[in-house]
PDB file of C-alpha atoms in Angstrom:
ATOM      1  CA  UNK A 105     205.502 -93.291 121.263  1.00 58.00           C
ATOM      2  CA  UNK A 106     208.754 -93.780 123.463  1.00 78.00           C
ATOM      3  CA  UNK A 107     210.734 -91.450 124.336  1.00 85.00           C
ATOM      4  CA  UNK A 108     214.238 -91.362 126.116  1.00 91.00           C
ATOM      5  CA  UNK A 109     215.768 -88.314 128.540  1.00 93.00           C
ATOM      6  CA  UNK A 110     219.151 -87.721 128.896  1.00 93.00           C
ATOM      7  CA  UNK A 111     221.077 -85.131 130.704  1.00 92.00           C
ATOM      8  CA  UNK A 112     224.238 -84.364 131.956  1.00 87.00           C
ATOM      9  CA  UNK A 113     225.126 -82.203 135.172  1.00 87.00           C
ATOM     10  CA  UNK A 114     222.370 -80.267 135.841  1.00 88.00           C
ATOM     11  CA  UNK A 115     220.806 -81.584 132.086  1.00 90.00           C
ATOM     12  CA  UNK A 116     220.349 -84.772 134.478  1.00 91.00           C
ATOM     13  CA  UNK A 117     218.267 -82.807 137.176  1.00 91.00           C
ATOM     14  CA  UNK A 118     216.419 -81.400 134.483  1.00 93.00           C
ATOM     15  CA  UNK A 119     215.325 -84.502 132.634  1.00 93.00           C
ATOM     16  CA  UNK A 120     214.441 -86.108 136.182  1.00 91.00           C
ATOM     17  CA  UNK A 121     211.651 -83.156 136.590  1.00 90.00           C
ATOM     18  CA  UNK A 122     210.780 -83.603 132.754  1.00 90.00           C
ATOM     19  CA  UNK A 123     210.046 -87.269 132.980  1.00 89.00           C
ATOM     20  CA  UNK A 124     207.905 -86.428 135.933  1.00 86.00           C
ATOM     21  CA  UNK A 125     206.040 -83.571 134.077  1.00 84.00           C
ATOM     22  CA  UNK A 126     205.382 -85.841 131.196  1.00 82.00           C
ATOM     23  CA  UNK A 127     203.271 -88.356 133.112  1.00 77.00           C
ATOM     24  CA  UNK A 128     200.606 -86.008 134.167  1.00 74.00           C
ATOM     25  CA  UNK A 129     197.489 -86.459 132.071  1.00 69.00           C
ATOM     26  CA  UNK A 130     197.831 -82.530 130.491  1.00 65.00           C
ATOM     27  CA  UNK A 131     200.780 -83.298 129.204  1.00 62.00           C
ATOM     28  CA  UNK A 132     200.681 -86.612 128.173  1.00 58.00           C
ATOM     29  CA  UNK A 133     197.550 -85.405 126.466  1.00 61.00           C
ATOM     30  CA  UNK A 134     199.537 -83.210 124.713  1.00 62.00           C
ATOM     31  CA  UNK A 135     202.784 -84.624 124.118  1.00 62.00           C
ATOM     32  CA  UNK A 136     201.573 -88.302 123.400  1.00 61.00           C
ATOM     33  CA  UNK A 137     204.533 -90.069 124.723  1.00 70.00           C
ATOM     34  CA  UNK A 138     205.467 -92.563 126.803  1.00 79.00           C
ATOM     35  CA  UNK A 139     209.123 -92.003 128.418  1.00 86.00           C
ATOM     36  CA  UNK A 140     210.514 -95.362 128.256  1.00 88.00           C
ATOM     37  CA  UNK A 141     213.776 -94.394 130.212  1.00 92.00           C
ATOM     38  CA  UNK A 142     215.454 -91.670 131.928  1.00 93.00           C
ATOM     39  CA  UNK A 143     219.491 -91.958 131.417  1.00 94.00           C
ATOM     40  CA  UNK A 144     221.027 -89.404 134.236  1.00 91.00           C
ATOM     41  CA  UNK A 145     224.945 -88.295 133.889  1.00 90.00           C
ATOM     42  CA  UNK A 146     226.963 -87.216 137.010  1.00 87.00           C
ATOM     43  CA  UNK A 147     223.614 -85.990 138.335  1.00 89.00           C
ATOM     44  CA  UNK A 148     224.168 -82.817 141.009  1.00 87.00           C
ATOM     45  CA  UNK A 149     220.478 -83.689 142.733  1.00 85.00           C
ATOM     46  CA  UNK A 150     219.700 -80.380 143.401  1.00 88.00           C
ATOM     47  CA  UNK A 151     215.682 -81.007 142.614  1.00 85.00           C
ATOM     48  CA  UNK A 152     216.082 -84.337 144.979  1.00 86.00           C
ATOM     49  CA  UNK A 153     213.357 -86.017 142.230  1.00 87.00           C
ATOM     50  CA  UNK A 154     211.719 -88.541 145.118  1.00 84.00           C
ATOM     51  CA  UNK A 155     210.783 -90.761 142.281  1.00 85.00           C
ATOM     52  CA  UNK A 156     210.355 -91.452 138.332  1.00 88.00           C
ATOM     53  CA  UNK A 157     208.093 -92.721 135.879  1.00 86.00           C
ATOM     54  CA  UNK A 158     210.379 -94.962 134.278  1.00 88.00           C
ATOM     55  CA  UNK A 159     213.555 -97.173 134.498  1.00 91.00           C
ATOM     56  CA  UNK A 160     216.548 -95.166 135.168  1.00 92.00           C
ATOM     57  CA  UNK A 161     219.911 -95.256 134.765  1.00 92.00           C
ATOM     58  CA  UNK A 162     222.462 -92.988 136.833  1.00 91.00           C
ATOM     59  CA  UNK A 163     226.132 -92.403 135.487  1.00 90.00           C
ATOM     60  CA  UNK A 164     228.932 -91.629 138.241  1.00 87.00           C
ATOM     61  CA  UNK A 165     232.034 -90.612 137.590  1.00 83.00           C
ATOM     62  CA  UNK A 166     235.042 -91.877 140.129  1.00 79.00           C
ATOM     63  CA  UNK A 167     237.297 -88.988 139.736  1.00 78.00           C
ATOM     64  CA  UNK A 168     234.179 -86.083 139.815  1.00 72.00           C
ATOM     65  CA  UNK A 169     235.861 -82.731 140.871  1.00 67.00           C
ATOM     66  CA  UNK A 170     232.529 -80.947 139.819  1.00 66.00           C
ATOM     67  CA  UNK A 171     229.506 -83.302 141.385  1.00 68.00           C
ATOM     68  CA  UNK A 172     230.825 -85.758 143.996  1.00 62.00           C
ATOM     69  CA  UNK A 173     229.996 -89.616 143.613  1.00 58.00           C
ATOM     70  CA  UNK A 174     228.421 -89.380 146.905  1.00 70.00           C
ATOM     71  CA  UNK A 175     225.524 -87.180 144.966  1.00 78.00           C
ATOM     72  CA  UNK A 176     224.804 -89.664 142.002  1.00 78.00           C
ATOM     73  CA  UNK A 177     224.915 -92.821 144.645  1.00 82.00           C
ATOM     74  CA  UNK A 178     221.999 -90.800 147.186  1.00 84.00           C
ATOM     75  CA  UNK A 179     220.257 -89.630 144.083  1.00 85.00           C
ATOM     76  CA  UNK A 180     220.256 -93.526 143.303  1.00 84.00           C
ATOM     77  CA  UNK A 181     219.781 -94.770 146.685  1.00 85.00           C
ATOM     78  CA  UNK A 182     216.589 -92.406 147.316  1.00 86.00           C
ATOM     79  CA  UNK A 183     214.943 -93.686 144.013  1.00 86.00           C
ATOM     80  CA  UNK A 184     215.659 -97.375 145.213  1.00 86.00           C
ATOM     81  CA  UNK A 185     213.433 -96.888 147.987  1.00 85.00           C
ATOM     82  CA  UNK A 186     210.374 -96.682 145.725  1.00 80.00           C
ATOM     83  CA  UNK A 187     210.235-100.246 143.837  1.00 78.00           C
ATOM     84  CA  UNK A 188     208.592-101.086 140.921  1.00 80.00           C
ATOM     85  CA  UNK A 189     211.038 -99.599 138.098  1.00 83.00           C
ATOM     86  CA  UNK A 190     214.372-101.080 136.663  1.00 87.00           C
ATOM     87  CA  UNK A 191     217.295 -98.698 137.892  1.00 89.00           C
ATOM     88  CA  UNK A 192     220.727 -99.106 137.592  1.00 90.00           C
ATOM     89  CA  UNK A 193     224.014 -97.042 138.643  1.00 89.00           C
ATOM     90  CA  UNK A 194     227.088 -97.073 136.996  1.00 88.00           C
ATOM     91  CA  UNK A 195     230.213 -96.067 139.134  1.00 86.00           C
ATOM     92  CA  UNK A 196     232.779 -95.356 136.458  1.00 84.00           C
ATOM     93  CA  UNK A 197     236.177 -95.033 138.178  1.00 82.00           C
ATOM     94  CA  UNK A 198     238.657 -93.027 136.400  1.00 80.00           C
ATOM     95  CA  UNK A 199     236.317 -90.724 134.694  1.00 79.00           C
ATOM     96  CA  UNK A 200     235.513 -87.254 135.223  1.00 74.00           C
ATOM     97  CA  UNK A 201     232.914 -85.092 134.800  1.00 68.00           C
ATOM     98  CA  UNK A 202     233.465 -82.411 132.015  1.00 65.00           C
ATOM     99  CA  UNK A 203     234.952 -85.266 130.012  1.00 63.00           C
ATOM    100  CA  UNK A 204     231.373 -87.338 129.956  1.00 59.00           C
ATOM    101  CA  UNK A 205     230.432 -84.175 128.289  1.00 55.00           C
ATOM    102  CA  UNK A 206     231.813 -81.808 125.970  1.00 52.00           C
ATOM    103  CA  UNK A 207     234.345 -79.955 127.421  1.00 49.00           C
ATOM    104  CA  UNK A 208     238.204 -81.349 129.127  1.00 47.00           C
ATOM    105  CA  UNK A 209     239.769 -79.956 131.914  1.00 52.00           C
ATOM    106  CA  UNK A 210     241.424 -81.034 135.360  1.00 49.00           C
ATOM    107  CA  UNK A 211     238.782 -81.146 137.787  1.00 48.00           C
ATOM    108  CA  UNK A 212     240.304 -80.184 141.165  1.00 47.00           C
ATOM    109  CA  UNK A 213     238.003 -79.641 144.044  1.00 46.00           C
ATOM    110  CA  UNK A 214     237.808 -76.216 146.392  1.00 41.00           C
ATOM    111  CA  UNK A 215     241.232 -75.499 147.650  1.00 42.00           C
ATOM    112  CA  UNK A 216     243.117 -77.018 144.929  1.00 40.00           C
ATOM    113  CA  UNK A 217     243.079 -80.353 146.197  1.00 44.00           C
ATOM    114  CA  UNK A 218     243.125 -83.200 142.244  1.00 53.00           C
ATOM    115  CA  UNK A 219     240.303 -85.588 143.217  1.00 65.00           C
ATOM    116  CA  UNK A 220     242.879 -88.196 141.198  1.00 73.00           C
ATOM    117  CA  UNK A 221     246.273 -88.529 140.264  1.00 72.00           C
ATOM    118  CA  UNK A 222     246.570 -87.996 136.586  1.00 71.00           C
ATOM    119  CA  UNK A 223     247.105 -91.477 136.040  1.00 72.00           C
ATOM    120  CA  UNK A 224     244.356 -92.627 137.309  1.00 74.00           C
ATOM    121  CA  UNK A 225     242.087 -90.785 135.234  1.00 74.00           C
ATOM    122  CA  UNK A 226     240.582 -92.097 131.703  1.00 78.00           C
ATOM    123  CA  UNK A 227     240.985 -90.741 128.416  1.00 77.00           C
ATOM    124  CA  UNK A 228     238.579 -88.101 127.069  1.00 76.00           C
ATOM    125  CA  UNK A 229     237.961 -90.855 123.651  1.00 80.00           C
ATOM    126  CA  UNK A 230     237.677 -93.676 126.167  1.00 83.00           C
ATOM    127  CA  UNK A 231     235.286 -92.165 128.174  1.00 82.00           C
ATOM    128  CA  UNK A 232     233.176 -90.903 125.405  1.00 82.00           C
ATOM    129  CA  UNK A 233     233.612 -94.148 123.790  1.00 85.00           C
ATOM    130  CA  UNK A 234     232.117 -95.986 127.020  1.00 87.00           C
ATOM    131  CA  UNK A 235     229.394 -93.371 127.758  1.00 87.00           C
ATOM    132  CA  UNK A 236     228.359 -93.734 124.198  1.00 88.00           C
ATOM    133  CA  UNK A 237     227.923 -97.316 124.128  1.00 91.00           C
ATOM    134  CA  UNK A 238     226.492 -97.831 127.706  1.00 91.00           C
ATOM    135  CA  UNK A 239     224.138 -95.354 126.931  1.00 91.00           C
ATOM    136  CA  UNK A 240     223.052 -96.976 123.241  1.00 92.00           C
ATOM    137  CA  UNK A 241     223.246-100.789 124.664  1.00 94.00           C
ATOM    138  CA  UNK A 242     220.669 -99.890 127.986  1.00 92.00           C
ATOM    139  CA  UNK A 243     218.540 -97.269 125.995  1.00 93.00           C
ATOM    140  CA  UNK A 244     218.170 -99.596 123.032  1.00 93.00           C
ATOM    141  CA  UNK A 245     217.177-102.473 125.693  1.00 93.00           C
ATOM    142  CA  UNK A 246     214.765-100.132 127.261  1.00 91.00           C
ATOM    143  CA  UNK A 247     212.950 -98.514 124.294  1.00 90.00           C
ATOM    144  CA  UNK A 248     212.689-101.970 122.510  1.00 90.00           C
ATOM    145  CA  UNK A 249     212.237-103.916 125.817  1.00 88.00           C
ATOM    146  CA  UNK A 250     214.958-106.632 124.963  1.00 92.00           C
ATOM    147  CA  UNK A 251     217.032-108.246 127.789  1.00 94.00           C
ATOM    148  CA  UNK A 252     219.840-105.691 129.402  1.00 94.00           C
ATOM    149  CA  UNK A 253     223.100-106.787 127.427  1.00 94.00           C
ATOM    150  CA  UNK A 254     225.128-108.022 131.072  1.00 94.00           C
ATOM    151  CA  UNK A 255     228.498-105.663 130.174  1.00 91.00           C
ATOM    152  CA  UNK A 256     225.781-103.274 130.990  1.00 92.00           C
ATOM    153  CA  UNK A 257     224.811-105.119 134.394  1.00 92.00           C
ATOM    154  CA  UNK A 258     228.107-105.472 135.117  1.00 89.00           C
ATOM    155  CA  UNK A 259     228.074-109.234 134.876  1.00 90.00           C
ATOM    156  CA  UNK A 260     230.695-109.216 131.713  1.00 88.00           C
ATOM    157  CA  UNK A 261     233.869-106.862 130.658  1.00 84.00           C
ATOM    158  CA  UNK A 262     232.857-104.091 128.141  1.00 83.00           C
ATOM    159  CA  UNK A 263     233.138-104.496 124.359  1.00 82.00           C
ATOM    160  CA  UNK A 264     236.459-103.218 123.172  1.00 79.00           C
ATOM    161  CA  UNK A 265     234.121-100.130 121.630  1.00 71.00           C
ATOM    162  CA  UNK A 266     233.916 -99.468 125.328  1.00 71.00           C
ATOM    163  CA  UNK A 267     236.971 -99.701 126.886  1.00 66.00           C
ATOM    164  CA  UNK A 268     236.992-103.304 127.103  1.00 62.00           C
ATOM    165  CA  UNK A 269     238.437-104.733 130.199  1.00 60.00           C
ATOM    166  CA  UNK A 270     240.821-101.970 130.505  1.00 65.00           C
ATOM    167  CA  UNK A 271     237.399-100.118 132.018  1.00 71.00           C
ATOM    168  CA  UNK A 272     236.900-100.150 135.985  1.00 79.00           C
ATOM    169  CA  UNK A 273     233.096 -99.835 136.532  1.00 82.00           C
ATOM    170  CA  UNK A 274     230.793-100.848 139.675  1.00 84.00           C
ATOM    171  CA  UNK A 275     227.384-101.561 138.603  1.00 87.00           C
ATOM    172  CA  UNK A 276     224.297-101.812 141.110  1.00 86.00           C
ATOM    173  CA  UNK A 277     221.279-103.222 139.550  1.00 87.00           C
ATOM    174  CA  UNK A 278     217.698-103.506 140.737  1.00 84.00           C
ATOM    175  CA  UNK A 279     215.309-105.324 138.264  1.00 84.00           C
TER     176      UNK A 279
END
C-alpha cells in the first residue's frame, strides 16, 4: 500500500506529476496506493510541480552540464514554500548528470565551456554507489517510517558503500 517514485532527468518531472495524479480520489480508487515518497534526480522542472503529496527528496548534481543546480535548488525552494511534508535536497558536488543514470560522458555546457575540471568530477562507480545507497537509506526510512539515518541529513560522513568521507555533499533538510 506504499509506493515510491523515482525519476531521473525528465523521469523526475514525470514522477512529480504522477505523485500528484495518484492522490486524486479516481485514481487512488483505482490504484489503491499510498505514495509514501517521491525521490527526484537532477530534476529539469519543466512541469514547475507547485507542490506534492508526499516527502520528497531532490538529487543535484555539482558538475550538471545537462540540468543546472540552479534548477533542482528552485524546484526545491518552490516546494519549501508549502509546509507540511519532509523534503530534503542533496547537492552532490563532483557528480554529473548522465553518470547518476545510465549512460557516461563529459558534460560540457553550450559553447563548449566543461562545467568542471576533470578532476573534480566523481567516478561513474562512486556515484552510482552513493545514489544507490542515499536512495535505499531515505526510501527505506520513508516507506517504513523509521528515523532518517543522519549521513542522509547530512549530519554524519557517508558509509564507505557511499563514498565515505571522500564524498562532498550539501544537504538542506526540512522536517
Amino acid at each position: 500500500d506504499r509506493l515510491v517514485l523515482v525519476g531521473h532527468s525528465s523521469g523526475a518531472d514525470a514522477v512529480a506529476l504522477l505523485a500528484l495524479q495518484l492522490v486524486q480520489p479516481h485514481t487512488l480508487d483505482t490504484v489503491g496506493a499510498h505514495v509514501a515518497a517521491v525521490l527526484m534526480v537532477t530534476p529539469p522542472d519543466y512541469v514547475r510541480v507547485p507542490h506534492l503529496p508526499a516527502p520528497a527528496g531532490v538529487v543535484v548534481a555539482g558538475c550538471d552540464g545537462d540540468v543546472g543546480r540552479a534548477v533542482g535548488v528552485r524546484l526545491h525552494g518552490r516546494l519549501a514554500e508549502r509546509p507540511g511534508m519532509p523534503l530534503l535536497l542533496w547537492s552532490v558536488e563532483g557528480a554529473v548528470h548522465n553518470a547518476l543514470n545510465d549512460a557516461w560522458r563529459d558534460e560540457v555546457k553550450d559553447g563548449g565551456i566543461a562545467v568542471c575540471p576533470p578532476a573534480a568530477k566523481m567516478g561513474l562507480t562512486e556515484q552510482r554507489e552513493l545514489l544507490g545507497q542515499l536512495a535505499g537509506d531515505w526510501l527505506t526510512a520513508m516507506t517504513a517510517r523509521t528515523p532518517i539515518p543522519p549521513w542522509v541529513l547530512g549530519a554524519a560522513p557517508p558509509p564507505a558503500a557511499a563514498g565515505g568521507g571522500a564524498v562532498r555533499m550539501q544537504v538542506t533538510y526540512r522536517p
